XYZ file of C-alpha atoms in Angstrom:
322
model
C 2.572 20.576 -177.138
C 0.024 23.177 -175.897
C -0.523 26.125 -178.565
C 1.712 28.562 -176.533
C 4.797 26.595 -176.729
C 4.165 26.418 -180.223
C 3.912 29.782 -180.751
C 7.441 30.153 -179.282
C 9.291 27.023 -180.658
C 7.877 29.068 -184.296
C 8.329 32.491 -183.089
C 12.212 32.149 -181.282
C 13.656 28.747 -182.397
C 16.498 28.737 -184.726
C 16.541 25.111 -185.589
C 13.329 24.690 -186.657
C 13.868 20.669 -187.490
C 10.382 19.624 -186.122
C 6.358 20.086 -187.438
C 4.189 21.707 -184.640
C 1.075 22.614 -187.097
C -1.664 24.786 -185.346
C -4.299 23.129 -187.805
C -4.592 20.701 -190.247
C -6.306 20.912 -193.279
C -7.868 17.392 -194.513
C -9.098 16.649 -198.012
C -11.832 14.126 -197.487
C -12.234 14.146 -201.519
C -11.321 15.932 -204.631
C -14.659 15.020 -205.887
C -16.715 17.905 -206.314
C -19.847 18.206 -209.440
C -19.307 21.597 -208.870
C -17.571 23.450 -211.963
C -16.786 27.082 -210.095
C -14.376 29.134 -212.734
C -12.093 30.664 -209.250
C -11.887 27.102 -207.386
C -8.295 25.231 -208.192
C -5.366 23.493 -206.383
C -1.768 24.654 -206.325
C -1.060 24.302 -209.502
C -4.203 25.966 -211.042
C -6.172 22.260 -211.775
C -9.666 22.614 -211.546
C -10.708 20.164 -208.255
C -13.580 18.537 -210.789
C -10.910 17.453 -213.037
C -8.671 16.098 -210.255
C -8.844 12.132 -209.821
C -10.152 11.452 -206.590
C -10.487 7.712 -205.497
C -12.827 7.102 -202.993
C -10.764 6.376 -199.776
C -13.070 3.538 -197.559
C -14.393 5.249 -193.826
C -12.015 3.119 -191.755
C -8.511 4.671 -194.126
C -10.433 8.113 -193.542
C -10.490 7.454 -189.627
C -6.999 5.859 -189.440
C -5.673 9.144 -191.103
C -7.561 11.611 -188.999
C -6.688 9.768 -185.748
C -2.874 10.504 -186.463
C -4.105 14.447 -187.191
C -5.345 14.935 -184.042
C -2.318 13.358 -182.469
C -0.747 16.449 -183.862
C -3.147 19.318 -183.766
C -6.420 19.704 -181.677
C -7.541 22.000 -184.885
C -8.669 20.456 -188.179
C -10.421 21.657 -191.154
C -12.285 19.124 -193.082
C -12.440 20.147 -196.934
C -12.650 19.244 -200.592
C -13.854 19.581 -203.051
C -16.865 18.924 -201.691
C -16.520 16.422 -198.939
C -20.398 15.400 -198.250
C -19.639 13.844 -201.657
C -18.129 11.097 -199.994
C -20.477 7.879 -199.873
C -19.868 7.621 -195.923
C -19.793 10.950 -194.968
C -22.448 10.573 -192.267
C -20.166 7.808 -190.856
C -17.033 9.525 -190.971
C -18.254 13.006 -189.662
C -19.920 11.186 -186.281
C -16.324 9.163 -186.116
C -14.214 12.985 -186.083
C -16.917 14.326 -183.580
C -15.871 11.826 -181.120
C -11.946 12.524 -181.181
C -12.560 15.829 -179.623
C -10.736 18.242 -181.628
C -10.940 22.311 -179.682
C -12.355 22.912 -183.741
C -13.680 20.707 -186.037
C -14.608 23.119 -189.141
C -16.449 21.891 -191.994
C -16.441 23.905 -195.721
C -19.338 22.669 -197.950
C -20.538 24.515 -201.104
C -24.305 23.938 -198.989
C -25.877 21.511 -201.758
C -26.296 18.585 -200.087
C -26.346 20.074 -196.349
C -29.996 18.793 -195.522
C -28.622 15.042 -196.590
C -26.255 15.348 -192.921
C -27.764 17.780 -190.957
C -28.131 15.838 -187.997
C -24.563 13.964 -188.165
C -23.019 17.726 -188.755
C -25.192 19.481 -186.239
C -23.792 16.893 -183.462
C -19.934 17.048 -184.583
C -18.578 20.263 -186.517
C -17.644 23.216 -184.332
C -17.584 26.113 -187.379
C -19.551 25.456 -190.623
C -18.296 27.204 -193.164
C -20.301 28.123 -196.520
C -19.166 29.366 -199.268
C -21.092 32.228 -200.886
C -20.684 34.575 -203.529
C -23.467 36.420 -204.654
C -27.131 36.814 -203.627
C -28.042 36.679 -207.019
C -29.574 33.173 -208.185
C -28.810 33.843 -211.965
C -25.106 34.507 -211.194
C -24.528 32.490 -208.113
C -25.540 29.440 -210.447
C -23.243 30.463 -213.576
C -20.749 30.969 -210.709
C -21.333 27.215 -209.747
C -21.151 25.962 -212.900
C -25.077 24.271 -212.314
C -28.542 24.160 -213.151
C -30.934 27.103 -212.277
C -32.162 26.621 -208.852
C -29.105 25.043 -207.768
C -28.673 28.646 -205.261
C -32.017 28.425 -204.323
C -31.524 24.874 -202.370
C -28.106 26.004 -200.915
C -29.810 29.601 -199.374
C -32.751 27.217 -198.273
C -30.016 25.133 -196.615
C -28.116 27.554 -195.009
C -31.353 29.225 -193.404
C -32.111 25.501 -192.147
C -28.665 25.360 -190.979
C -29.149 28.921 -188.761
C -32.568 27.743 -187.333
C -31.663 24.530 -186.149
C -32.052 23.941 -182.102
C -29.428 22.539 -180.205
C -26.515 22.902 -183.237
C -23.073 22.746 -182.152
C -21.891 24.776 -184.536
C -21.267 28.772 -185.575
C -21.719 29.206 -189.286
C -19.220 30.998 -191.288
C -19.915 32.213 -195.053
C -16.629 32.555 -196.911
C -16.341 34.443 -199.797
C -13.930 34.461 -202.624
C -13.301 37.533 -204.225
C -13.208 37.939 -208.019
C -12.889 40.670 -210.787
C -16.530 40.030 -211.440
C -18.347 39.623 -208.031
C -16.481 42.578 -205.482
C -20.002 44.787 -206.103
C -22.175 41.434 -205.491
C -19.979 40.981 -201.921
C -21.435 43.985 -200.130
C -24.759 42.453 -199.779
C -23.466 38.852 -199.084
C -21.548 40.950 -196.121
C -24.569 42.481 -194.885
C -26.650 39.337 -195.341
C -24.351 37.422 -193.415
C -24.611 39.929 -190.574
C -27.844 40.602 -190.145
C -27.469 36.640 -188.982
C -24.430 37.076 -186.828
C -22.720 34.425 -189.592
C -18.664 35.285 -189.157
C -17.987 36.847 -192.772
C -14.389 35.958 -194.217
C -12.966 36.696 -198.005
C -10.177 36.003 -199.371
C -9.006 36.811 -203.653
C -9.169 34.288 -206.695
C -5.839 32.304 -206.826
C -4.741 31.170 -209.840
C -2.312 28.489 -209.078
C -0.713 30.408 -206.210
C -0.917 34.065 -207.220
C -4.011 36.391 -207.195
C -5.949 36.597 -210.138
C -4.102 39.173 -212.501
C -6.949 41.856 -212.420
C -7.031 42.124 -208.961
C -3.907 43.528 -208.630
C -4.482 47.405 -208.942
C -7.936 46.770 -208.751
C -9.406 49.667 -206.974
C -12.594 48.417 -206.573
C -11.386 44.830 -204.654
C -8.861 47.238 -202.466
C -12.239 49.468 -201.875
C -14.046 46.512 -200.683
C -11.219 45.281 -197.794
C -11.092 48.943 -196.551
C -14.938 48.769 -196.215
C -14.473 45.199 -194.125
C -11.454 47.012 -192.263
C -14.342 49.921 -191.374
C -16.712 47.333 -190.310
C -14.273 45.437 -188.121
C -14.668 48.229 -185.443
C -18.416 46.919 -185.143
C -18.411 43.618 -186.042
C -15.622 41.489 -184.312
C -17.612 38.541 -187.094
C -15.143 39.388 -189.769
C -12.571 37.102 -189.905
C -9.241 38.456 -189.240
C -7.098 41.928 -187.876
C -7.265 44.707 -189.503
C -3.969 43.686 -190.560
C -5.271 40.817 -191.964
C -7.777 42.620 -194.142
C -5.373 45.099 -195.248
C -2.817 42.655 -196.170
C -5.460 41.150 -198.153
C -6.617 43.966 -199.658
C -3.355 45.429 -200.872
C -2.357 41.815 -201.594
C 0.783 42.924 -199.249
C 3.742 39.698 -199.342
C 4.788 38.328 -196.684
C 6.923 35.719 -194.925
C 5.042 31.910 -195.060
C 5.168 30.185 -192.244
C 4.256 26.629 -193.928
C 5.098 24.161 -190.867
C 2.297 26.007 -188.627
C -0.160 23.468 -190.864
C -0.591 20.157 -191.958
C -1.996 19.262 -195.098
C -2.727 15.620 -195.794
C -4.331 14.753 -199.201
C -7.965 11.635 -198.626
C -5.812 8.674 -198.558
C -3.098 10.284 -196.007
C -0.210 11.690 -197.925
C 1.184 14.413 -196.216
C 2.058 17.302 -198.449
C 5.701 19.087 -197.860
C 5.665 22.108 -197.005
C 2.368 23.119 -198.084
C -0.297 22.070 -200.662
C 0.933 24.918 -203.050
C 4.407 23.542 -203.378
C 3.021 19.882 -203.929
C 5.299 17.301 -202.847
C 4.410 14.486 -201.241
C 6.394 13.291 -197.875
C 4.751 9.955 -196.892
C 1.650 8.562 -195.540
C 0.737 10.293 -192.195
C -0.323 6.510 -191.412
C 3.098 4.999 -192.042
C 4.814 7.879 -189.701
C 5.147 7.165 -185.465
C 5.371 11.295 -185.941
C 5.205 14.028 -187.918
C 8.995 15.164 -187.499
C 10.171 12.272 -189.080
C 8.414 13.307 -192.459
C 9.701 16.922 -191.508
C 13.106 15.114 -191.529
C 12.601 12.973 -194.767
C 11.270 16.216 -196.434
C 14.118 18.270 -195.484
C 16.737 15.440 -196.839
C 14.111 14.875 -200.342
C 13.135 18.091 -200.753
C 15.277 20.923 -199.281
C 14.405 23.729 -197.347
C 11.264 25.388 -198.180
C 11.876 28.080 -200.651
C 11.216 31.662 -200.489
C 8.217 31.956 -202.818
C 7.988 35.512 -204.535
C 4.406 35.785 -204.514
C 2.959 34.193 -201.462
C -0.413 32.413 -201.655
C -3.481 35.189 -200.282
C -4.873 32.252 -198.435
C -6.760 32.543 -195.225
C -4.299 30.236 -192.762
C -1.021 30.734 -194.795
C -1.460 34.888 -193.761
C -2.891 34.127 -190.297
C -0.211 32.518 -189.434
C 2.575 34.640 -190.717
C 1.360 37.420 -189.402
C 0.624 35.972 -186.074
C 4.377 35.116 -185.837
C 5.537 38.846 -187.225
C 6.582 37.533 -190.344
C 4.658 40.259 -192.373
């Protein structure tokens, strides 16, 4: 199904007993040696604390070959994902299946390692950035000194490269602590025509607590809403951004994704909520583990404070659900 009947079977159907994602989001690890205070699943777990087995290339392939059965969209994420031993093996694998988007978040460190595998494969590279200061980007990171240093080196390497496939992205997450470092981030990330997107802290699912009310994080969207009229690089409406800013609810739309954990467990409805459906391996389709869900798990529920996450609001607002 074609992205425009998709759009309809979410926008008009009443039934809704089937999974038509528009992306999927894939966890190639939880692994990440990374110890960022903001960055945590669902449930507010740290992703360095989570267990994360190392899932071998050809379980890695098998699972993303029944994702793009599904979706021609896929984001590949972690943790960090070039933690994973046969990353360069795995990323050339994905190029091949000729997804419309193959995006790609790293945290930058180890960049240079797959440069050549990523520049061949990945259609949006996404970094995440959130301060141009060394000191504070690397308490931010939870590393060494220096450790900013090599990522900025690598995402400069990234920019200059000849023949890359790929548009870089730098995303952003907003904090109580970092909304004065983000205005130079912005501007450094347009002064290289990166697209610029940010998003707020999320603990567990809801926005950190001093955001809310937080005139100086609602300052910062409005100045991304003025920008918008000259840079079409931010991510998102103006909607979007305002939603964002004012941390506005609004209707999920869960089944517009797919979220499958490394080793192929499907996650119903969303990652947020938690439960696990079945192996996306084990499935001839994806409506069947809509099907099981709905008879396991019930109906999704209507969450009072809906996740500020980058797809999750896309999506619903996309389909007028905000």
């Amino acid at each position: 199904m074609n992205d425009v009947a998709k759009y309809l079977y979410h926008k008009f159907s009443s039934k809704q007993r089937k999974w038509y994602p528009f992306i999927a989001v894939y966890y190639l690890t939880y692994a990440c040696d990374f110890k960022c205070s903001y960055c945590s699943d669902g449930k507010g777990e740290p992703y360095y604390k989570l267990h994360s087995p190392i899932v071998p290339a050809e379980s890695v392939i098998s699972a993303v070959k029944a994702i793009r059965r599904n979706t021609s969209v896929m984001t590949l994420t972690g943790g960090e994902p070039l933690l994973h031993p046969d990353f360069g093996k795995i990323i050339t694998e994905i190029g091949n299946m000729q997804f419309k988007n193959l995006l790609l978040t790293t945290n930058g460190y180890y960049f240079e390692n797959y440069i050549d595998e990523i520049s061949k494969s990945v259609d949006t590279l996404i970094f995440s950035l959130d301060s141009l200061n060394p000191q504070k980007s690397d308490k931010l990171y939870g590393m060494p000194n220096g450790t900013f240093d090599i990522i900025m080196g690598n995402i400069l390497k990234a920019d200059k490269l000849p023949n890359k496939k790929y548009q870089i992205l730098i995303s952003s997450v907003v904090t109580p602590d970092n909304i004065s470092d983000l205005y130079e981030v912005y501007k450094f990330s347009k002064a290289h025509n990166f697209g610029f997107a940010a998003s707020p802290q999320l603990v567990g699912v809801d926005p950190q607590e001093k955001l809310w009310d937080n005139h100086e994080y609602k300052e910062f969207f409005d100045y991304l809403i003025s920008e918008k009229k000259s840079n079409k690089n931010i991510y998102g409406t103006k909607k979007y951004l305002s939603f964002m800013g004012n941390l506005t609810n609004f209707d999920c739309a869960p089944f517009t994704m797919l979220v499958v954990s490394p080793d192929g467990e499907v996650y119903y409805p969303c990652l947020e909520i938690g439960n696990l459906v079945g192996n996306i391996k084990d499935f001839n389709n994806i409506h069947e583990m809509k099907q099981l869900g709905l008879e396991k798990f019930g109906a999704p529920p209507a969450c009072a404070n809906q996740c500020h996450s980058a797809c999750a609001l896309t999506f619903s607002l996309l389909l007028g659900k905000g």
